Coordinates of N, CA and C in Angstrom, one line a residue:
X1 N -130.3 51.9 -269.5 CA -130.1 50.4 -269.5 C -131.0 49.8 -268.4
X2 N -131.0 50.5 -267.2 CA -131.9 50.0 -266.1 C -133.3 50.0 -266.5
X3 N -133.8 51.0 -267.2 CA -135.2 51.1 -267.6 C -135.5 50.0 -268.6
X4 N -134.5 49.7 -269.5 CA -134.7 48.6 -270.5 C -134.8 47.3 -269.8
X5 N -134.0 47.0 -268.8 CA -134.0 45.8 -268.1 C -135.3 45.6 -267.3
X6 N -135.8 46.7 -266.7 CA -137.0 46.6 -266.0 C -138.2 46.2 -266.9
X7 N -138.2 46.9 -268.1 CA -139.2 46.6 -269.0 C -139.2 45.2 -269.5
X8 N -138.0 44.6 -269.7 CA -137.8 43.2 -270.2 C -138.4 42.3 -269.1
X9 N -138.1 42.5 -267.8 CA -138.5 41.6 -266.8 C -140.1 41.7 -266.7
X10 N -140.6 42.9 -266.8 CA -142.1 43.1 -266.7 C -142.8 42.3 -267.8
X11 N -142.1 42.3 -269.0 CA -142.8 41.5 -270.1 C -142.6 40.0 -270.0
X12 N -141.5 39.6 -269.4 CA -141.2 38.1 -269.4 C -141.7 37.4 -268.2
X13 N -141.7 38.1 -267.0 CA -142.0 37.4 -265.8 C -143.3 36.7 -265.7
X14 N -144.4 37.3 -266.3 CA -145.7 36.5 -266.2 C -145.6 35.1 -266.7
X15 N -144.6 34.7 -267.5 CA -144.4 33.4 -267.9 C -143.2 32.7 -267.2
X16 N -142.0 33.3 -267.4 CA -140.8 32.7 -267.0 C -140.6 32.8 -265.5
X17 N -141.2 33.7 -264.8 CA -141.0 33.9 -263.3 C -142.1 33.2 -262.5
X18 N -143.0 32.4 -263.2 CA -144.1 31.8 -262.4 C -143.5 30.8 -261.4
X19 N -144.3 30.6 -260.3 CA -143.9 29.7 -259.3 C -144.6 28.4 -259.4
X20 N -144.1 27.3 -258.7 CA -144.9 26.1 -258.6 C -146.1 26.3 -257.7
X21 N -147.2 26.5 -258.3 CA -148.5 26.7 -257.5 C -149.6 26.0 -258.1
X22 N -150.6 25.6 -257.3 CA -151.8 24.9 -257.8 C -153.0 25.5 -257.0
X23 N -154.1 25.5 -257.7 CA -155.4 25.9 -257.0 C -156.3 24.7 -257.2
X24 N -156.6 24.1 -256.1 CA -157.4 22.9 -256.1 C -158.5 23.1 -255.0
X25 N -159.7 22.6 -255.3 CA -160.7 22.7 -254.3 C -160.3 22.0 -253.0
X26 N -160.5 22.7 -251.9 CA -160.0 22.2 -250.6 C -160.8 20.9 -250.1
X27 N -162.1 21.0 -250.2 CA -162.9 19.8 -249.8 C -164.2 19.8 -250.6
X28 N -164.7 18.5 -250.7 CA -165.9 18.3 -251.5 C -166.5 17.0 -251.0
X29 N -167.9 17.0 -251.0 CA -168.6 15.8 -250.6 C -169.2 15.2 -251.8
X30 N -169.0 13.8 -251.9 CA -169.5 13.1 -253.2 C -170.5 12.0 -252.8
X31 N -171.5 11.9 -253.6 CA -172.5 10.9 -253.4 C -172.0 9.5 -253.8
X32 N -172.0 8.5 -253.0 CA -171.5 7.2 -253.4 C -172.3 6.7 -254.6
X33 N -171.6 6.0 -255.5 CA -172.0 5.5 -256.8 C -172.1 6.6 -257.9
X34 N -172.0 7.8 -257.5 CA -172.1 8.9 -258.5 C -170.7 9.3 -258.9
X35 N -170.5 10.5 -259.4 CA -169.1 10.9 -259.9 C -168.8 12.3 -259.3
X36 N -167.5 12.6 -259.5 CA -167.1 13.9 -259.0 C -166.1 14.5 -260.0
X37 N -166.1 15.8 -260.3 CA -165.1 16.5 -261.1 C -164.4 17.4 -260.1
X38 N -163.1 17.2 -259.9 CA -162.3 18.0 -259.0 C -161.6 19.2 -259.8
X39 N -162.1 20.4 -259.6 CA -161.5 21.5 -260.3 C -160.0 21.7 -259.9
X40 N -159.1 22.0 -260.9 CA -157.7 22.1 -260.5 C -157.0 22.9 -261.6
X41 N -156.2 23.9 -261.2 CA -155.3 24.6 -262.1 C -154.0 24.7 -261.5
X42 N -152.9 24.9 -262.3 CA -151.6 24.9 -261.8 C -150.7 25.9 -262.5
X43 N -149.5 26.2 -261.9 CA -148.5 27.0 -262.5 C -147.2 26.4 -262.4
X44 N -146.3 26.7 -263.3 CA -144.9 26.1 -263.2 C -143.9 27.1 -263.8
X45 N -142.7 27.2 -263.4 CA -141.7 28.1 -263.9 C -141.4 27.8 -265.4
X46 N -140.9 28.8 -266.1 CA -140.4 28.5 -267.4 C -141.4 28.8 -268.5
X47 N -141.1 28.5 -269.7 CA -142.0 28.7 -270.9 C -143.1 27.7 -270.9
X48 N -144.3 28.2 -271.2 CA -145.5 27.4 -271.2 C -145.4 26.3 -272.3
X49 N -145.8 25.1 -271.9 CA -145.6 23.9 -272.8 C -147.0 23.4 -273.3
X50 N -147.0 22.6 -274.3 CA -148.2 22.0 -274.8 C -148.6 20.8 -274.0
X51 N -149.8 20.4 -274.2 CA -150.3 19.2 -273.4 C -149.4 18.0 -273.6
X52 N -148.9 17.8 -274.8 CA -148.1 16.6 -275.1 C -146.7 16.7 -274.5
X53 N -146.3 17.9 -274.0 CA -145.0 18.0 -273.4 C -145.1 17.9 -271.9
X54 N -146.3 17.6 -271.4 CA -146.5 17.5 -269.9 C -147.1 16.2 -269.6
X55 N -146.8 15.8 -268.3 CA -147.5 14.5 -267.8 C -148.1 14.9 -266.5
X56 N -149.4 14.7 -266.4 CA -150.1 15.0 -265.2 C -150.5 13.7 -264.4
X57 N -150.3 13.7 -263.1 CA -150.5 12.5 -262.3 C -151.3 13.0 -261.1
X58 N -152.3 12.2 -260.7 CA -153.0 12.4 -259.4 C -152.7 11.2 -258.5
X59 N -152.4 11.4 -257.3 CA -152.0 10.4 -256.4 C -152.7 10.6 -255.0
X60 N -152.7 9.5 -254.2 CA -153.3 9.6 -252.9 C -152.4 10.4 -252.0
X61 N -153.0 11.3 -251.2 CA -152.2 12.1 -250.3 C -151.6 11.3 -249.1
X62 N -152.2 10.1 -249.0 CA -151.7 9.2 -247.9 C -150.5 8.3 -248.4
X63 N -150.3 8.3 -249.7 CA -149.3 7.4 -250.2 C -148.9 7.9 -251.6
X64 N -147.8 8.5 -251.8 CA -147.4 9.2 -253.0 C -147.2 8.2 -254.2
X65 N -147.0 6.9 -253.8 CA -146.8 6.0 -254.9 C -148.1 5.3 -255.3
X66 N -149.2 5.8 -254.7 CA -150.5 5.2 -255.1 C -151.2 6.2 -256.1
X67 N -151.0 5.8 -257.4 CA -151.6 6.7 -258.4 C -153.0 6.4 -258.7
X68 N -153.9 7.4 -258.6 CA -155.3 7.2 -258.9 C -155.5 7.6 -260.4
X69 N -154.6 8.4 -260.9 CA -154.7 8.7 -262.4 C -153.2 8.8 -262.9
X70 N -153.0 8.2 -264.0 CA -151.7 8.3 -264.7 C -152.0 8.0 -266.2
X71 N -151.3 8.6 -267.1 CA -151.5 8.4 -268.5 C -151.2 6.9 -268.9
X72 N -150.3 6.3 -268.1 CA -150.0 4.9 -268.3 C -150.9 4.1 -267.3
X73 N -152.0 3.5 -267.9 CA -153.0 2.8 -267.1 C -152.4 1.7 -266.2
X74 N -151.3 1.1 -266.6 CA -150.7 0.0 -265.8 C -150.1 0.5 -264.4
X75 N -150.0 1.8 -264.3 CA -149.4 2.4 -263.1 C -150.5 2.9 -262.1
X76 N -151.8 2.8 -262.5 CA -152.9 3.2 -261.7 C -153.3 2.0 -260.7
X77 N -153.5 2.3 -259.5 CA -153.9 1.3 -258.5 C -155.2 0.6 -259.0
X78 N -155.3 -0.7 -258.8 CA -156.3 -1.5 -259.3 C -157.7 -0.9 -259.0
X79 N -157.9 -0.4 -257.8 CA -159.2 0.1 -257.4 C -159.7 1.2 -258.3
X80 N -158.8 2.0 -258.9 CA -159.2 3.2 -259.6 C -159.1 3.0 -261.2
X81 N -158.7 1.8 -261.6 CA -158.5 1.6 -263.1 C -159.9 1.7 -263.8
X82 N -159.9 2.5 -264.8 CA -161.1 2.7 -265.6 C -162.1 3.7 -265.0
X83 N -161.7 4.3 -263.9 CA -162.7 5.2 -263.3 C -162.2 6.6 -263.2
X84 N -161.0 6.9 -263.6 CA -160.5 8.3 -263.5 C -160.1 8.8 -264.9
X85 N -160.3 10.1 -265.1 CA -160.0 10.7 -266.4 C -159.5 12.2 -266.2
X86 N -158.5 12.6 -266.9 CA -158.0 13.9 -266.8 C -158.9 14.7 -267.8
X87 N -159.8 15.5 -267.3 CA -160.7 16.3 -268.2 C -160.1 17.7 -268.5
X88 N -159.1 18.1 -267.7 CA -158.5 19.4 -268.0 C -157.4 19.3 -269.0
X89 N -157.1 20.4 -269.7 CA -156.0 20.4 -270.7 C -154.8 21.0 -270.0
X90 N -153.8 20.1 -269.9 CA -152.5 20.4 -269.2 C -151.8 21.6 -269.9
X91 N -152.0 21.7 -271.2 CA -151.4 22.8 -272.0 C -152.0 24.1 -271.6
X92 N -153.2 24.1 -271.1 CA -153.8 25.3 -270.6 C -153.7 25.5 -269.1
X93 N -152.9 24.6 -268.5 CA -152.6 24.6 -267.0 C -153.9 24.3 -266.3
X94 N -154.6 23.3 -266.8 CA -155.9 22.9 -266.2 C -155.7 21.4 -265.9
X95 N -155.7 21.0 -264.6 CA -155.5 19.7 -264.1 C -156.7 19.0 -263.6
X96 N -157.9 19.5 -264.0 CA -159.2 19.0 -263.5 C -159.3 17.5 -263.7
X97 N -159.8 16.8 -262.7 CA -159.9 15.3 -262.7 C -161.3 14.9 -262.5
X98 N -161.7 13.8 -263.2 CA -163.0 13.2 -263.0 C -162.9 11.8 -262.5
X99 N -163.7 11.4 -261.5 CA -163.7 10.1 -260.9 C -165.2 9.6 -261.0
X100 N -165.5 8.5 -261.6 CA -166.8 8.0 -261.8 C -167.0 6.8 -260.9
X101 N -168.3 6.4 -260.7 CA -168.7 5.3 -259.8 C -168.0 5.4 -258.5
X102 N -168.1 6.5 -257.8 CA -167.4 6.7 -256.6 C -167.8 5.7 -255.5
X103 N -166.9 5.2 -254.8 CA -167.1 4.2 -253.8 C -166.9 4.7 -252.4
X104 N -167.4 4.0 -251.4 CA -167.3 4.4 -250.0 C -165.8 4.6 -249.6
X105 N -165.0 3.7 -250.1 CA -163.6 3.7 -249.6 C -162.7 4.6 -250.5
X106 N -163.4 5.4 -251.4 CA -162.6 6.3 -252.2 C -162.2 7.6 -251.5
X107 N -162.8 7.8 -250.3 CA -162.5 9.1 -249.6 C -161.1 9.3 -249.3
X108 N -160.6 10.5 -249.2 CA -159.3 10.8 -248.9 C -158.7 12.0 -249.6
X109 N -157.5 12.4 -249.2 CA -156.9 13.5 -249.9 C -156.3 13.1 -251.2
X110 N -156.5 13.8 -252.3 CA -155.9 13.5 -253.6 C -155.0 14.7 -254.0
X111 N -153.8 14.5 -254.5 CA -152.9 15.5 -254.8 C -152.5 15.4 -256.3
X112 N -152.1 16.5 -256.9 CA -151.7 16.6 -258.3 C -150.2 16.7 -258.4
X113 N -149.6 16.1 -259.4 CA -148.2 16.1 -259.7 C -148.0 16.4 -261.2
X114 N -147.1 17.3 -261.5 CA -146.8 17.6 -262.9 C -145.3 17.1 -263.2
X115 N -145.2 16.4 -264.3 CA -143.8 16.0 -264.7 C -143.6 16.6 -266.1
X116 N -142.4 17.2 -266.2 CA -141.9 17.7 -267.5 C -140.8 16.9 -268.0
X117 N -141.1 16.0 -269.0 CA -140.0 15.1 -269.5 C -138.8 15.9 -270.0
X118 N -137.6 15.6 -269.5 CA -136.4 16.3 -269.8 C -136.3 17.6 -268.9
X119 N -137.2 17.8 -268.0 CA -137.2 19.0 -267.1 C -137.5 18.6 -265.7
X120 N -138.1 19.5 -265.0 CA -138.3 19.3 -263.5 C -139.7 18.6 -263.3
X121 N -139.8 18.0 -262.2 CA -141.1 17.5 -261.7 C -141.5 18.1 -260.4
X122 N -142.8 18.2 -260.1 CA -143.2 18.8 -258.9 C -144.5 18.3 -258.4
X123 N -144.6 17.9 -257.1 CA -145.8 17.5 -256.5 C -146.4 18.6 -255.6
X124 N -147.7 19.0 -255.9 CA -148.4 20.1 -255.2 C -149.0 19.5 -253.9
X125 N -148.1 19.0 -253.1 CA -148.6 18.3 -251.9 C -149.3 19.2 -250.8
X126 N -149.1 20.5 -251.0 CA -149.7 21.5 -250.0 C -151.0 21.9 -250.5
X127 N -151.4 21.5 -251.7 CA -152.7 21.9 -252.3 C -153.5 20.6 -252.7
X128 N -153.9 19.8 -251.8 CA -154.6 18.6 -252.1 C -156.1 18.8 -251.9
X129 N -156.9 17.9 -252.6 CA -158.4 18.0 -252.4 C -158.8 16.9 -251.4
X130 N -159.5 17.3 -250.4 CA -160.0 16.4 -249.4 C -161.5 16.0 -249.9
X131 N -161.6 14.7 -250.2 CA -162.9 14.3 -250.7 C -163.6 13.4 -249.7
X132 N -164.8 13.7 -249.4 CA -165.6 13.0 -248.4 C -166.8 12.2 -249.2
X133 N -167.3 11.2 -248.5 CA -168.4 10.4 -249.2 C -169.6 10.5 -248.4
X134 N -170.8 10.6 -249.0 CA -172.1 10.5 -248.4 C -172.9 9.5 -249.1
X135 N -173.7 8.8 -248.3 CA -174.6 7.8 -248.9 C -176.0 8.3 -249.0
X136 N -176.3 9.6 -248.6 CA -177.6 10.1 -248.7 C -177.7 11.2 -249.8
X137 N -178.4 10.9 -250.8 CA -178.5 11.9 -251.9 C -179.3 13.2 -251.4
X138 N -178.9 14.3 -252.0 CA -179.5 15.6 -251.6 C -180.9 15.6 -252.1
X139 N -181.8 16.1 -251.3 CA -183.2 16.2 -251.7 C -183.4 17.5 -252.6
X140 N -184.3 17.4 -253.6 CA -184.5 18.5 -254.4 C -185.2 19.6 -253.6
X141 N -184.9 20.9 -254.0 CA -185.5 22.0 -253.3 C -186.6 22.6 -254.2
X142 N -187.8 22.8 -253.7 CA -188.9 23.3 -254.4 C -189.2 24.8 -254.0
X143 N -189.4 25.6 -255.1 CA -189.8 27.0 -254.9 C -191.1 27.3 -255.6
X144 N -192.1 27.9 -254.9 CA -193.4 28.1 -255.5 C -194.1 29.2 -254.7
X145 N -195.2 29.8 -255.3 CA -196.1 30.7 -254.6 C -197.0 29.8 -253.7
X146 N -197.3 30.4 -252.6 CA -198.1 29.6 -251.6 C -199.5 29.4 -252.2
X147 N -200.1 30.3 -253.0 CA -201.4 30.1 -253.5 C -201.4 30.0 -255.0
X148 N -202.3 29.2 -255.5 CA -202.5 29.0 -256.9 C -203.9 29.4 -257.2
X149 N -204.2 30.0 -258.4 CA -205.5 30.5 -258.8 C -206.0 29.7 -260.0
X150 N -207.3 29.3 -259.9 CA -207.9 28.5 -261.0 C -207.9 29.3 -262.2
X151 N -207.3 28.7 -263.3 CA -207.3 29.4 -264.6 C -206.1 30.3 -264.8
X152 N -205.3 30.5 -263.9 CA -204.1 31.4 -264.0 C -202.8 30.5 -264.0
X153 N -201.9 30.9 -264.9 CA -200.6 30.1 -264.9 C -199.9 30.0 -263.6
X154 N -199.3 28.9 -263.3 CA -198.7 28.6 -262.0 C -197.4 27.9 -262.3
X155 N -196.3 28.2 -261.5 CA -195.0 27.7 -261.8 C -194.4 27.1 -260.5
X156 N -193.7 26.0 -260.7 CA -192.9 25.4 -259.6 C -191.5 25.1 -260.1
X157 N -190.5 25.5 -259.3 CA -189.1 25.3 -259.6 C -188.6 24.2 -258.7
X158 N -187.9 23.2 -259.3 CA -187.2 22.2 -258.6 C -185.8 22.2 -258.9
X159 N -184.9 22.2 -257.9 CA -183.5 22.2 -258.2 C -182.7 21.3 -257.3
X160 N -181.6 20.8 -257.7 CA -180.7 19.9 -256.9 C -179.3 20.2 -257.2
X161 N -178.4 20.1 -256.2 CA -177.0 20.3 -256.4 C -176.3 19.0 -256.4
X162 N -175.2 19.0 -257.3 CA -174.5 17.7 -257.5 C -173.0 18.0 -257.8
X163 N -172.2 17.0 -258.0 CA -170.8 17.1 -258.3 C -170.4 16.4 -259.6
X164 N -171.4 16.1 -260.4 CA -171.2 15.2 -261.6 C -171.7 15.9 -262.9
X165 N -171.0 16.9 -263.4 CA -171.4 17.6 -264.6 C -171.4 16.8 -265.8
X166 N -170.7 15.7 -265.9 CA -170.6 14.8 -267.1 C -171.8 13.9 -267.1
X167 N -172.5 13.7 -265.9 CA -173.6 12.8 -265.8 C -174.6 13.5 -264.9
X168 N -175.4 14.4 -265.5 CA -176.3 15.3 -264.7 C -177.4 14.5 -264.1
X169 N -177.9 14.8 -262.9 CA -179.1 14.2 -262.4 C -180.3 14.5 -263.3
X170 N -181.2 13.6 -263.3 CA -182.5 13.8 -264.1 C -183.6 14.2 -263.1
X171 N -184.3 15.3 -263.4 CA -185.4 15.7 -262.6 C -186.7 15.4 -263.3
X172 N -187.6 14.7 -262.6 CA -188.9 14.3 -263.2 C -190.0 14.7 -262.3
X173 N -191.2 15.0 -262.9 CA -192.4 15.5 -262.1 C -193.5 14.4 -262.1
X174 N -194.3 14.5 -261.1 CA -195.4 13.5 -261.0 C -196.6 13.8 -261.8
X175 N -196.6 15.1 -262.3 CA -197.8 15.5 -263.1 C -197.6 15.0 -264.5
X176 N -198.7 14.7 -265.2 CA -198.7 14.4 -266.6 C -199.5 15.5 -267.3
X177 N -199.7 15.3 -268.6 CA -200.6 16.2 -269.4 C -199.8 17.2 -270.2
X178 N -200.3 18.4 -270.3 CA -199.7 19.4 -271.2 C -198.8 20.4 -270.5
X179 N -198.3 20.1 -269.4 CA -197.4 21.0 -268.6 C -196.2 21.2 -269.4
X180 N -195.6 22.4 -269.3 CA -194.3 22.7 -269.9 C -193.2 22.5 -268.9
X181 N -192.2 21.8 -269.3 CA -191.1 21.6 -268.4 C -189.8 22.1 -269.1
X182 N -189.1 23.0 -268.5 CA -187.8 23.5 -269.0 C -186.7 23.2 -268.0
X183 N -185.5 22.8 -268.5 CA -184.4 22.4 -267.6 C -183.2 23.3 -267.9
X184 N -182.5 23.7 -266.8 CA -181.3 24.5 -266.9 C -180.2 23.9 -266.1
X185 N -179.0 24.1 -266.6 CA -177.8 23.5 -265.8 C -176.8 24.7 -265.6
X186 N -176.1 24.7 -264.5 CA -175.1 25.8 -264.3 C -174.2 25.4 -263.2
X187 N -173.0 26.0 -263.3 CA -171.9 25.8 -262.2 C -172.2 26.8 -261.2
X188 N -172.1 26.4 -259.9 CA -172.2 27.3 -258.8 C -170.9 27.5 -258.0
X189 N -169.8 26.9 -258.6 CA -168.5 27.1 -258.0 C -168.2 26.0 -256.9
X190 N -167.0 26.0 -256.5 CA -166.5 25.1 -255.4 C -166.8 23.6 -255.8
X191 N -166.7 23.3 -257.1 CA -166.9 21.9 -257.5 C -168.3 21.4 -257.5
X192 N -169.3 22.4 -257.5 CA -170.7 22.0 -257.5 C -171.4 22.6 -258.6
X193 N -172.4 21.8 -259.1 CA -173.3 22.2 -260.2 C -174.7 22.1 -259.7
X194 N -175.6 22.8 -260.5 CA -177.0 22.8 -260.1 C -177.9 22.4 -261.4
X195 N -178.8 21.5 -261.2 CA -179.8 21.3 -262.2 C -181.1 21.9 -261.7
X196 N -181.8 22.6 -262.6 CA -183.0 23.3 -262.3 C -184.1 23.0 -263.3
X197 N -185.3 22.5 -262.8 CA -186.4 22.2 -263.7 C -187.6 23.1 -263.3
X198 N -188.2 23.7 -264.4 CA -189.3 24.6 -264.2 C -190.6 24.0 -264.7
X199 N -191.6 23.8 -263.9 CA -192.9 23.2 -264.3 C -193.9 24.3 -264.3
X200 N -194.6 24.5 -265.5 CA -195.6 25.5 -265.6 C -196.9 24.9 -266.0
X201 N -198.0 25.3 -265.4 CA -199.3 24.7 -265.9 C -200.4 25.6 -265.4
X202 N -201.6 25.4 -265.8 CA -202.8 26.1 -265.4 C -203.7 25.2 -264.6
X203 N -203.7 25.5 -263.3 CA -204.5 24.6 -262.4 C -206.0 24.8 -262.6
X204 N -206.7 23.7 -262.3 CA -208.2 23.8 -262.3 C -208.7 23.3 -260.9
X205 N -210.0 23.2 -260.8 CA -210.6 22.9 -259.4 C -210.2 21.5 -259.0
X206 N -209.9 20.6 -259.9 CA -209.5 19.2 -259.6 C -208.1 19.1 -259.0
X207 N -207.3 20.2 -259.2 CA -205.9 20.2 -258.7 C -205.8 20.6 -257.2
X208 N -206.9 21.1 -256.7 CA -206.9 21.5 -255.3 C -206.5 20.3 -254.3
X209 N -205.6 20.6 -253.4 CA -205.2 19.6 -252.5 C -204.4 18.4 -253.1
X210 N -203.9 18.6 -254.3 CA -203.1 17.6 -255.0 C -201.6 17.7 -254.6
X211 N -201.0 16.6 -254.4 CA -199.5 16.5 -254.1 C -198.8 16.5 -255.5
X212 N -197.8 17.3 -255.6 CA -196.9 17.3 -256.8 C -195.5 17.0 -256.3
X213 N -194.9 16.0 -256.9 CA -193.6 15.5 -256.5 C -192.6 15.7 -257.6
X214 N -191.4 16.1 -257.2 CA -190.2 16.3 -258.1 C -189.2 15.2 -257.6
X215 N -188.8 14.3 -258.5 CA -187.8 13.3 -258.1 C -186.5 13.5 -258.8
X216 N -185.4 13.3 -258.1 CA -184.1 13.4 -258.7 C -183.4 12.0 -258.8
X217 N -183.0 11.7 -260.0 CA -182.3 10.4 -260.3 C -180.9 10.7 -260.6
X218 N -180.0 10.3 -259.7 CA -178.6 10.6 -259.8 C -177.8 9.5 -260.6
X219 N -176.7 9.9 -261.2 CA -175.9 8.9 -261.9 C -175.4 7.9 -260.8
X220 N -175.5 6.7 -261.2 CA -175.2 5.6 -260.2 C -176.4 4.9 -259.6
X221 N -177.6 5.5 -259.8 CA -178.8 4.8 -259.3 C -179.4 5.4 -258.1
X222 N -178.8 6.3 -257.4 CA -179.4 6.9 -256.2 C -180.5 7.8 -256.5
X223 N -181.6 7.9 -255.7 CA -182.8 8.7 -255.9 C -183.2 9.5 -254.7
X224 N -183.8 10.6 -254.9 CA -184.5 11.3 -253.8 C -185.6 12.1 -254.4
X225 N -186.5 12.6 -253.5 CA -187.6 13.4 -254.0 C -188.1 14.4 -253.0
X226 N -188.9 15.4 -253.4 CA -189.5 16.3 -252.6 C -190.9 16.6 -253.1
X227 N -191.9 16.9 -252.3 CA -193.2 17.2 -252.8 C -193.9 18.4 -252.1
X228 N -194.9 18.9 -252.8 CA -195.6 20.1 -252.2 C -197.1 19.8 -252.4
X229 N -197.9 20.4 -251.5 CA -199.4 20.3 -251.6 C -200.0 21.5 -252.3
X230 N -200.6 21.3 -253.4 CA -201.2 22.5 -254.1 C -202.5 22.9 -253.6
X231 N -202.6 24.2 -253.3 CA -203.9 24.8 -252.8 C -204.4 25.7 -253.9
X232 N -205.5 25.4 -254.5 CA -206.1 26.2 -255.6 C -207.3 27.0 -255.1
X233 N -207.3 28.3 -255.5 CA -208.4 29.2 -255.2 C -209.1 29.6 -256.4
X234 N -210.5 29.8 -256.3 CA -211.3 30.1 -257.5 C -211.3 31.7 -257.6
X235 N -211.1 32.2 -258.8 CA -211.1 33.6 -259.0 C -212.5 34.1 -259.3
X236 N -213.1 35.0 -258.6 CA -214.4 35.5 -258.8 C -214.5 36.8 -259.6
X237 N -213.4 37.5 -259.5 CA -213.4 38.9 -260.1 C -213.7 38.9 -261.6
X238 N -213.2 37.9 -262.3 CA -213.5 37.8 -263.8 C -215.0 37.7 -264.0
X239 N -215.7 36.9 -263.2 CA -217.1 36.6 -263.4 C -217.9 37.8 -262.9
X240 N -217.5 38.4 -261.8 CA -218.2 39.4 -261.2 C -218.2 40.7 -262.0
X241 N -217.1 40.9 -262.8 CA -217.0 42.1 -263.6 C -216.5 43.3 -262.8
X242 N -216.2 43.1 -261.6 CA -215.8 44.2 -260.7 C -214.3 44.4 -260.8
X243 N -213.9 45.4 -260.0 CA -212.4 45.7 -259.9 C -211.8 44.8 -258.9
X244 N -210.6 45.2 -258.5 CA -209.9 44.5 -257.5 C -208.9 43.5 -258.1
X245 N -208.4 42.7 -257.3 CA -207.4 41.7 -257.8 C -207.8 40.3 -257.3
X246 N -207.2 39.3 -257.8 CA -207.5 37.9 -257.4 C -207.4 37.7 -255.9
X247 N -206.4 38.4 -255.3 CA -206.1 38.2 -253.9 C -207.3 38.7 -253.0
X248 N -208.1 39.8 -253.5 CA -209.1 40.2 -252.6 C -210.5 39.8 -253.1
X249 N -210.6 39.0 -254.1 CA -211.9 38.6 -254.6 C -211.8 37.1 -255.0
X250 N -211.4 36.3 -254.0 CA -211.2 34.8 -254.2 C -211.9 34.0 -253.1
X251 N -212.1 32.8 -253.4 CA -212.6 31.9 -252.4 C -212.0 30.5 -252.6
X252 N -211.9 29.8 -251.5 CA -211.3 28.4 -251.6 C -212.2 27.5 -252.3
X253 N -211.7 26.6 -253.2 CA -212.5 25.6 -253.8 C -212.9 24.6 -252.8
X254 N -214.2 24.3 -252.7 CA -214.6 23.3 -251.7 C -213.8 22.0 -251.9
X255 N -213.4 21.4 -250.8 CA -212.6 20.2 -250.9 C -213.5 19.0 -250.9
X256 N -213.1 18.0 -251.6 CA -213.8 16.7 -251.6 C -212.9 15.7 -251.0
X257 N -213.4 14.8 -250.2 CA -212.6 13.7 -249.6 C -211.8 13.0 -250.7
X258 N -210.5 12.7 -250.4 CA -209.7 12.0 -251.4 C -210.2 10.5 -251.4
X259 N -210.2 10.0 -252.6 CA -210.6 8.6 -252.8 C -209.5 7.7 -252.2
X260 N -209.9 6.7 -251.5 CA -208.9 5.7 -250.9 C -209.1 4.4 -251.5

């Protein structure tokens, strides 16, 4: 009988013996005018319920009656109306929240509360998200080889980190022509995402000493940029017909004064 009871508890406890717990990002910095998605998951005792059987609420950690998200829009404080959305599925115990058009005065701790109609309610006040605001957009990071060789493919990678996966920043390059640009998106955890753009081209002698710029346009209208100066070397080994590598048989392309 004891063995049967132990087996029954082992099978049932993953659901019925769960505690009131939440996992919310502790702190995150958001660019003003942009948006933020706050990752959140939660647990509650008893049998798992569907999304329609649960009510999720987000409120200010400084005032429990100040709702920044509620399924009843009339209960949301005026400043947040139309700007918050529950993007997580409560039935899957996902309480992720999105806030768009983030404002300077939106900073503060935000906490999640679950309500089970006909059952218990619980505020996860010990697991709140501290959200900070910045007015300075992050500058794109550039990665590239120090030297480029005339006639050989060359690549530059531009990346920027953000908190707005529903409205990704747009990365653009200053170069035109037949360059190939590929873009990738990925989550890097802690409520942050990365956009990465790869520019590939074949430089020629006219590209020597040229500035190449990568600009980031964030949701909400903020912008930033980074640039690099391209140094192109002429490869002699192909023409000479000898051995060696481009590194030991190259010369710098003579520079011409930039037109002003």
